[in-house]
XYZ file of C-alpha atoms in Angstrom:
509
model
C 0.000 0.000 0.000
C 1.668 3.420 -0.969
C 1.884 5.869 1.565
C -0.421 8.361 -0.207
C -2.970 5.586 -0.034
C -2.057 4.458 3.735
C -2.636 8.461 5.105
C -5.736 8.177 3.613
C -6.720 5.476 4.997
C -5.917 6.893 8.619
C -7.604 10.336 7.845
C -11.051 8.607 6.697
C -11.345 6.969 10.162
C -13.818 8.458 12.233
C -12.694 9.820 15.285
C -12.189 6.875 18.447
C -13.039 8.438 21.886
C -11.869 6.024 25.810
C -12.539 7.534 28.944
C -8.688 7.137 29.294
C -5.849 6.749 26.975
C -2.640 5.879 27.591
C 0.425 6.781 26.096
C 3.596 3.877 26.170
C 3.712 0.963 27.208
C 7.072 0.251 28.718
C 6.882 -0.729 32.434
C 5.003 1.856 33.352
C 2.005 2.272 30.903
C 1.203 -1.744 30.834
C 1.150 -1.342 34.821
C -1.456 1.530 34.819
C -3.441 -0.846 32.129
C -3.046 -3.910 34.610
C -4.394 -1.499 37.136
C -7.068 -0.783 35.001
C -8.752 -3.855 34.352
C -8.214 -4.993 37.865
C -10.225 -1.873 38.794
C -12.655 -3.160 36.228
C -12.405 0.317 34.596
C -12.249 -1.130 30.679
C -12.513 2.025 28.991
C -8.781 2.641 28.033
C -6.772 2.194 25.268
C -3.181 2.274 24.736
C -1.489 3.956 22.330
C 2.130 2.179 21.575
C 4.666 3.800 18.896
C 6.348 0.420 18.935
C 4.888 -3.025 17.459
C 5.041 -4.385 21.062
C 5.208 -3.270 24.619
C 8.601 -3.193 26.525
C 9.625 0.408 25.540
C 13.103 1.065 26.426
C 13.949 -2.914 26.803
C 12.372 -3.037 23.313
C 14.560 -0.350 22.079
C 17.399 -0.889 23.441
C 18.958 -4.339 22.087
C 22.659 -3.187 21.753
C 25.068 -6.085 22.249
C 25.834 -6.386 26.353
C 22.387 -5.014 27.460
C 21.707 -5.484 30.788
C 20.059 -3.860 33.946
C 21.974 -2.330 36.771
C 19.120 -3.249 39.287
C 19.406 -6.479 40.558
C 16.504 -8.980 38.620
C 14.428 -9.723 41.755
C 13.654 -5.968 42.601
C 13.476 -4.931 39.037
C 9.974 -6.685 38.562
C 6.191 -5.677 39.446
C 5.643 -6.526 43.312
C 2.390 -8.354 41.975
C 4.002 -10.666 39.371
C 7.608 -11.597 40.696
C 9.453 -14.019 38.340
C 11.343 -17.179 39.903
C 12.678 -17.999 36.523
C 15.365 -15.134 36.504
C 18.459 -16.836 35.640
C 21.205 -14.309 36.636
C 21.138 -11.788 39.595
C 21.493 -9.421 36.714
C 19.100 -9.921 33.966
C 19.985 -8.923 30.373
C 17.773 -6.527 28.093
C 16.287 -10.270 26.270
C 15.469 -11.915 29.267
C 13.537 -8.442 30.781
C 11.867 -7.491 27.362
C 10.570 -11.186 27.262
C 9.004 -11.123 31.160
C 7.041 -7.760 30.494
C 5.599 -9.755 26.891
C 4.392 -12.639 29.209
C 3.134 -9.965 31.857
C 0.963 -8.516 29.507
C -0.272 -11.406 27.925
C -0.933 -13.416 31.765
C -3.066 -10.199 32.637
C -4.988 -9.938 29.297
C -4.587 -6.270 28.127
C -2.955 -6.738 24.664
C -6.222 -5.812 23.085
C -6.272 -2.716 24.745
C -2.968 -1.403 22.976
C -3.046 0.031 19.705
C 0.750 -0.916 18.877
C 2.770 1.049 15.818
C 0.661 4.424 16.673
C 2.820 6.883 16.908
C 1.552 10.398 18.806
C 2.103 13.394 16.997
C -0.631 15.858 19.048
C -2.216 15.700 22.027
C -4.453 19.312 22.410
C -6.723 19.790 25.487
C -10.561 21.444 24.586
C -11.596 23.741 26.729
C -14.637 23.734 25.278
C -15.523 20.054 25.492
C -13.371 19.473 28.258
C -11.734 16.522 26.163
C -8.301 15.698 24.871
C -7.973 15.541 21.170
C -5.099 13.428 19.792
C -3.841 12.886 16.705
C -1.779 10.072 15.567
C -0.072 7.671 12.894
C -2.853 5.469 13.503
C -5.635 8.152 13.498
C -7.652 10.397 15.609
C -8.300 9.951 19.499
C -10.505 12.089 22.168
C -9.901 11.203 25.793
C -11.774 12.398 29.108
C -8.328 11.676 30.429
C -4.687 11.156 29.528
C -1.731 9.378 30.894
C 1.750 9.931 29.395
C 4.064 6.854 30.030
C 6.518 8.012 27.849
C 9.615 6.846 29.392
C 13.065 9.123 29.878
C 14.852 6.982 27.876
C 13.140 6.692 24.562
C 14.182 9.836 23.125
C 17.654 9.508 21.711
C 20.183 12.383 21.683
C 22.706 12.682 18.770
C 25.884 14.841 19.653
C 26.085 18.593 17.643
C 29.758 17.671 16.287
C 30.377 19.511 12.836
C 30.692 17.147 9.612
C 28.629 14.282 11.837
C 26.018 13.845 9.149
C 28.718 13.710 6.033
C 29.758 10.252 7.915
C 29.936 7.712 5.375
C 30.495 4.485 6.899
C 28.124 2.629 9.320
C 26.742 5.176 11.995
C 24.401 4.726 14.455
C 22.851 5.368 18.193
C 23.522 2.835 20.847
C 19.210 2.417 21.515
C 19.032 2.304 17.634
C 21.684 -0.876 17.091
C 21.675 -1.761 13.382
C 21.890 -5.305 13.935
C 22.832 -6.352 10.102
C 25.840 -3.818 10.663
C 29.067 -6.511 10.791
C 31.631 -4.731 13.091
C 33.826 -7.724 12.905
C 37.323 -6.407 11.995
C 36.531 -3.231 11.832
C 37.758 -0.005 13.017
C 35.474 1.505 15.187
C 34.689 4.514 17.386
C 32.327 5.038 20.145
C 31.105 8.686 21.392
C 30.649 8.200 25.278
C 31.601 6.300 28.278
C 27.981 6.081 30.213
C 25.548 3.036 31.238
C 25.240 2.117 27.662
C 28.734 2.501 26.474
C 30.646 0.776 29.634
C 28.417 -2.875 28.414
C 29.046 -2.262 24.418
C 32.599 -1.895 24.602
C 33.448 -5.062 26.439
C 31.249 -7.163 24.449
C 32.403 -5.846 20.519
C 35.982 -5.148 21.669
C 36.573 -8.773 20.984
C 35.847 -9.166 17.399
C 36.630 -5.466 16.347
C 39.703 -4.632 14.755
C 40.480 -1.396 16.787
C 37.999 0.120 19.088
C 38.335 4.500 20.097
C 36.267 4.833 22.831
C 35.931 9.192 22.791
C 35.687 9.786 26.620
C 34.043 13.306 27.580
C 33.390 12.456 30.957
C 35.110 9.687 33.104
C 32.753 7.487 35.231
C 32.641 6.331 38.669
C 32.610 2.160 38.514
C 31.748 -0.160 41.251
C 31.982 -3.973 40.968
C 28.650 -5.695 39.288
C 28.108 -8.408 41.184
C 26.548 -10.907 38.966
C 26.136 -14.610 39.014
C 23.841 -17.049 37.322
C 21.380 -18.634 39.896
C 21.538 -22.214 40.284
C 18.489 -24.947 39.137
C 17.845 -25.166 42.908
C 17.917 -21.578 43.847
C 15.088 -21.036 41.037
C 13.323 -24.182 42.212
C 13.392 -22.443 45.770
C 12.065 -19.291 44.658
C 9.125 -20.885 42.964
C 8.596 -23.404 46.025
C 9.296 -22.303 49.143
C 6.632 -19.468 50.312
C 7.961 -15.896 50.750
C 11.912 -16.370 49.955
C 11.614 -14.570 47.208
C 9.855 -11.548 48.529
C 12.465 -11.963 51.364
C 15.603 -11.826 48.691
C 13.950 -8.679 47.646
C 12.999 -7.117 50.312
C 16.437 -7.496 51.393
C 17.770 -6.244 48.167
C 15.372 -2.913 48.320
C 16.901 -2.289 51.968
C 20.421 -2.340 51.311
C 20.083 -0.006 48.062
C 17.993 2.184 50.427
C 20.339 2.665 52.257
C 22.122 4.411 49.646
C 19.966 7.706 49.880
C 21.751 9.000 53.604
C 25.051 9.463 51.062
C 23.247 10.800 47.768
C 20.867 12.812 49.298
C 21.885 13.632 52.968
C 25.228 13.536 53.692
C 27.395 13.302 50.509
C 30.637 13.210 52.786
C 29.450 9.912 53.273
C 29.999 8.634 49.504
C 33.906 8.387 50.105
C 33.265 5.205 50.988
C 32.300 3.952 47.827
C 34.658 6.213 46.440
C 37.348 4.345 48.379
C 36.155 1.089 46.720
C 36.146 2.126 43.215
C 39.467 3.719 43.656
C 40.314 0.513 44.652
C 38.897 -1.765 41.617
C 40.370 1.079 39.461
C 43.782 0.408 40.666
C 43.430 -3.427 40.399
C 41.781 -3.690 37.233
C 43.971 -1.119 35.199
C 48.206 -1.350 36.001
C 48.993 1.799 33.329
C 49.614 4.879 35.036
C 49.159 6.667 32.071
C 45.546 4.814 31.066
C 44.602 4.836 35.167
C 44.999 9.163 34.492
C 42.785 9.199 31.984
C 39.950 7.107 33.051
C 39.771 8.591 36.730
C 37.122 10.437 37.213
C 37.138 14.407 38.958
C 34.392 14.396 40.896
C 32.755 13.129 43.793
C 31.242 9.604 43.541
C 27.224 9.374 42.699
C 27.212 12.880 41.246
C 26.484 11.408 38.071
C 25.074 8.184 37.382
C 27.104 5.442 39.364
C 27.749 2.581 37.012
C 28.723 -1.192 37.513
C 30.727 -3.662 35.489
C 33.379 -6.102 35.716
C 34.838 -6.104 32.279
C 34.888 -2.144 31.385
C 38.076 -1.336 33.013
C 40.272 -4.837 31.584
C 38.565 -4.030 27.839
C 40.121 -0.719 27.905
C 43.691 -2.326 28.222
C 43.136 -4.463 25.529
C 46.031 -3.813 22.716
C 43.644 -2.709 19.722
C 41.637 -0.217 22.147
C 42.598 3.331 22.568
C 40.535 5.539 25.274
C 40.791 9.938 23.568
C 40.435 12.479 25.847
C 41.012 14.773 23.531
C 37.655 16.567 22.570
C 36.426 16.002 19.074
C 36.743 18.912 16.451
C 34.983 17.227 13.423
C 33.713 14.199 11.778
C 34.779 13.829 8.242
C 33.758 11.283 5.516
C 35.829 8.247 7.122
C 37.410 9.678 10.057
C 37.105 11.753 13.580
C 39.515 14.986 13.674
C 39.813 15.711 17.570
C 40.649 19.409 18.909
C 44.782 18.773 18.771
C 44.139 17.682 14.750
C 44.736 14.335 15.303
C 42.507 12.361 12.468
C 41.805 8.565 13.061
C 40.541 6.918 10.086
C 37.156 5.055 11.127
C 34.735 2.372 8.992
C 31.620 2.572 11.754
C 30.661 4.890 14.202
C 28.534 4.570 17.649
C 26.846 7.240 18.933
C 26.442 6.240 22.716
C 25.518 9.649 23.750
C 22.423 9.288 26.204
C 18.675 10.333 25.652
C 16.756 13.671 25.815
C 15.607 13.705 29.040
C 14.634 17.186 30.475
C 14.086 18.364 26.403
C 12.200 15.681 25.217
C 10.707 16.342 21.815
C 7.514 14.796 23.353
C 7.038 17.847 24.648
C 6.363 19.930 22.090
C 3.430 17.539 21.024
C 1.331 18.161 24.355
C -0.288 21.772 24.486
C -2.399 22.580 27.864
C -5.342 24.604 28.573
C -4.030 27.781 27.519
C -2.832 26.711 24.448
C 0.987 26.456 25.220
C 3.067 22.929 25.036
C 4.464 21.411 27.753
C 8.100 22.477 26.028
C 7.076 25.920 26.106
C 5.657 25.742 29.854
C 8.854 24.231 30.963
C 11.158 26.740 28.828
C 9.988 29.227 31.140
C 9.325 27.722 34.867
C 11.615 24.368 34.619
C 10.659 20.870 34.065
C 8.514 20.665 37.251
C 5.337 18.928 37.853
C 3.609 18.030 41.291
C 4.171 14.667 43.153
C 5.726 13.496 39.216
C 2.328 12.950 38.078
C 0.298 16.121 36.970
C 1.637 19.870 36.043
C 0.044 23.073 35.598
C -1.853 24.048 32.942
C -2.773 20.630 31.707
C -6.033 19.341 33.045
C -7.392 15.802 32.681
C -3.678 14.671 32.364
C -1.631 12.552 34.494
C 2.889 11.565 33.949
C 4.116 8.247 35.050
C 7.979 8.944 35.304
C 7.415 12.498 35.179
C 9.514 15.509 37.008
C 12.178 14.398 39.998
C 10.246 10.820 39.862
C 14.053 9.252 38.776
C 16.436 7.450 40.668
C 20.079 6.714 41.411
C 20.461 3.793 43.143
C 17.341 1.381 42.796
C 14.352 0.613 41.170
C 12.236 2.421 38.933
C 9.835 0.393 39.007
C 8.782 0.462 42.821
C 8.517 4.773 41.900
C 6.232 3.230 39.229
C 4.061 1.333 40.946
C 3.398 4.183 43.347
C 2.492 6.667 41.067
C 0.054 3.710 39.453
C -1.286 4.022 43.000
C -1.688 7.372 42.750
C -3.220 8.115 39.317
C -5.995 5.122 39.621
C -6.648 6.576 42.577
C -7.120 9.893 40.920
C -8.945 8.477 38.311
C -11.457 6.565 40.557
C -11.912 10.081 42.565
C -12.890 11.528 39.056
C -15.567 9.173 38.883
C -16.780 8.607 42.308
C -17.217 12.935 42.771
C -18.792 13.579 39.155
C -15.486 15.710 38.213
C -15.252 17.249 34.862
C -11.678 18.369 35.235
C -8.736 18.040 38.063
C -5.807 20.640 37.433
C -3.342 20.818 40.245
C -3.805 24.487 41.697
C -0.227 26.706 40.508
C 0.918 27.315 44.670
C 0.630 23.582 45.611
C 3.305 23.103 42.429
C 5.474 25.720 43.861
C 5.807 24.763 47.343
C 6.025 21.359 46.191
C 8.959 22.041 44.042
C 10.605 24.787 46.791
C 10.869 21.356 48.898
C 12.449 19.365 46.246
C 14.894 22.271 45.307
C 15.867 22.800 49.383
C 16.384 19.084 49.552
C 18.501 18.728 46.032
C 20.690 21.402 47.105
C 22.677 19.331 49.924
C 22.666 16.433 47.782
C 25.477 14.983 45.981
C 23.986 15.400 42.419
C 24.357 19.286 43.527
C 27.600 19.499 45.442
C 29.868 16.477 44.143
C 31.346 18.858 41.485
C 29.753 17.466 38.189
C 27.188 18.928 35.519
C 24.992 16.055 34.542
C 21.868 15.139 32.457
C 20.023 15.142 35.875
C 20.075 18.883 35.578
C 18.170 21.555 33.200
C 18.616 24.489 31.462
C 17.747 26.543 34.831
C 20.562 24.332 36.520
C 18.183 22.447 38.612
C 17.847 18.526 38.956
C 14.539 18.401 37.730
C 14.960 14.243 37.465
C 15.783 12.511 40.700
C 13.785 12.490 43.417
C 15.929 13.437 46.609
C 14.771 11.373 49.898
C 13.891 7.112 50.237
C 11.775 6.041 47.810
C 8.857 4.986 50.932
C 8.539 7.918 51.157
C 7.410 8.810 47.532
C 5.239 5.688 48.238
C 3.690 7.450 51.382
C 2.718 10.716 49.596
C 1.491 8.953 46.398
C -0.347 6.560 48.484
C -3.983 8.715 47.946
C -5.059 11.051 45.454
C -4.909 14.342 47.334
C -7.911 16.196 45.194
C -7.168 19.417 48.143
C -4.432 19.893 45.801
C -6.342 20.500 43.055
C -8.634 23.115 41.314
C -11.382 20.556 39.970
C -15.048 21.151 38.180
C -18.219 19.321 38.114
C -19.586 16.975 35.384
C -22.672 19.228 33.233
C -24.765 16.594 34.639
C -23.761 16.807 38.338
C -24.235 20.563 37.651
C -27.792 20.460 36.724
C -28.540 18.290 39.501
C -26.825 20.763 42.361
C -29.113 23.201 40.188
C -31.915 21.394 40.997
């Protein structure tokens, strides 16, 4: 079917309204839809760019893929997997869980997969989102943006980059039919991503550049596989795996006194990957270049094994030097030293406080959320709603991130928190809920005051954690309980809300 044909197709479709729509379905939009139909509240849909859910572990399918988070926490606490078969799952074995999660709990046929947003526009009039999309056109009473942080990825502004005429590509965009076997290759960055593809092509490359902007902190990943009886006792004996991860969620927890309380306190791991960096790398000269000057958990904290050794492989060569140009076959850096290249990997992170998404979202007054945050800072209230755009609910919104453990227990609490919301909506007859301007403010004057004795403030780094305005408008700085005790209830106090027309007429009456 041509595409002339296709668009034509999508425009003649009449116009599909749900009481909810959801947009994404990584971890976090297939748990609201769970949620849903648990509630018994069918009338959602979700709308999925990709042909399947998963989002980021979709995505991202680079060679070395893996979580930081150890497998047991990194699950939903209401379908726990005993079949993990490392400590540390890779991106196949995570991306295949969250397929069988969504097809145990039935909501496949809510998702509308390959449907791309490209407008979401609140009515003031009708009090309805309108959406448009690759797939058609949507109305919603209310919306729910899952769209991940990481889905969004950001290509470097180097002069010449698009004049590249080998194999180029981003690290969450891995051309797979690419054969870097023998090749000389460069990689742009040194963070999560980078530190597991370098160690699994260096092997089979013929020389590997690894352009180093930033050096990063690394602390030992302690990985095994689990044994056949370990998995057998997970699935058999009650509660031992709930205890493994309730364990696992305390000692990461205790993380948080030294990122967000007393960063003095981070010289202890500091001490520790000193210590692996010594061991793992003898050169004096290579040890310079990969030691990092700042303070430990200022930027992401990262974990591997094999990083550090790869790098003192013979036919791998870490540049500190900053990179001037990229030319047809090569990458000139800032002293004009040129180093031919045949593929190139762009490793260089995600928008995350610029996402394009958000100049596809416009609010009441007819402004985007790109232009909103342009002038007051990525900042929402309690992660899930913002200003200015009624009806509309964030999973993995503003300061909602973490440093040190699992996303998705921050998920699961703001899926507490929005079906909540949503079942107020309907229980009270509300038309709209729009969190009032001043309970925003103080909300993000206590996040601010908190983030500025934190590490990710004072450990002497500039990060993607931070903004345009300087602030960390990403992590969320105290234990992650208690995110789950103010998201427990939907605090409609702490909202400007109006009635249905039909509640209305009957308070007329």
């Amino acid at each position: 079917m041509s595409r002339k044909v296709t668009d034509k197709v999508v425009a003649d479709r009449p116009t599909r309204h749900a009481k909810t729509i959801i947009i994404g379905s990584g971890f976090a939009g297939l748990g609201l839809a769970i949620r849903l139909t648990q509630q018994g509240r069918n009338d959602y849909l979700v709308l999925e760019r990709g042909s399947d859910v998963g989002g980021t572990w979709r995505d991202n399918t680079y060679p070395g893929a893996a979580c930081d988070v150890p497998s047991h926490l990194y699950s939903y606490s209401f379908e726990l997997n005993p079949d993990w078969t490392r400590s540390f799952s890779c991106q196949s074995e995570i991306q295949q869980y969250i397929e069988n999660v969504s097809t145990r709990y039935g909501v496949r046929d809510k998702h509308i997969f390959d449907c791309d947003v490209t407008r979401a526009r609140w009515n003031n009039d009708s009090a309805v989102w309108e959406i448009e999309s690759s797939q058609g056109s949507f109305t919603a009473d209310t919306v729910v943006s899952a769209v991940g942080a990481l889905c969004e990825p950001a290509l470097p502004d180097i002069k010449g980059i698009n004049g590249f005429e080998g194999e180029i590509f981003h690290s969450a965009r891995w051309n797979h039919d690419a054969d870097l076997t023998g090749k000389r290759v460069a990689i742009i960055g040194t963070g999560a991503s980078a530190i597991q593809i370098v160690p699994a092509i260096a092997p089979k490359v013929g020389r590997l550049d690894v352009y180093q902007r930033t050096a990063p902190w690394l602390l030992p990943r302690l990985d095994r596989p689990y044994t056949k009886a370990e998995r057998l006792a997970f699935r058999y004996v009650p509660g031992l795996q709930r205890l493994s991860r309730a364990a696992i969620y305390a000692a990461r927890e205790t993380q948080v006194v030294g990122l967000a309380k007393f960063p003095a306190l981070m010289q202890v791991f500091e001490l520790l990957a000193k210590a692996k960096l010594r061991r793992e790398i003898r050169d004096p000269e290579l040890r310079a270049k990969v030691t990092p000057n700042f303070r430990i958990g200022c930027k992401r904290m990262l974990i591997s094994n094999d990083y550090y050794p790869t790098l003192a492989r013979p036919n791998v060569d870490v540049i500190t030097d900053g990179i001037a140009e990229v030319r047809k076959n090569s990458i000139v850096t800032k002293d004009g030293t040129a180093r031919e290249i045949d593929a190139l990997i762009v490793a260089t992170g995600f928008h995350v406080t610029d996402s394009p998404t958000y100049n596809t979202i416009a609010g009441r007054d007819g402004r985007t959320l790109s232009e909103v945050f342009d002038e007051i800072g990525q900042q929402g209230y309690k992660g899930s709603t913002i200003a200015n755009f009624p009806n509309m609910f964030f999973l993995l919104g503003p300061n909602v991130g973490l440093g040190h453990t699992s996303m998705v227990y921050m998920i699961e609490s703001q899926i507490n928190y929005v079906a909540d919301a949503l079942a107020t909506i309907d229980r009270m007859g509300l038309r709209t809920v729009e969190v009032r301007r001043d309970m925003q403010d103080a909300y993000n004057k206590d996040l601010q005051q908190k983030l500025s004795g934190s590490v990710w403030v004072t450990g002497g780094c500039s990060s993607w954690y931070l903004d345009k305005h300087g602030n960390n408008t990403t992590l969320w700085p105290d234990f992650t309980f208690e995110f789950r005790r103010r998201t427990k209830r939907f605090d409609v106090a702490a909202y400007d809300v109006s009635l249905s027309r039909a509640d209305l007429k009957a308070v007329a009456q």
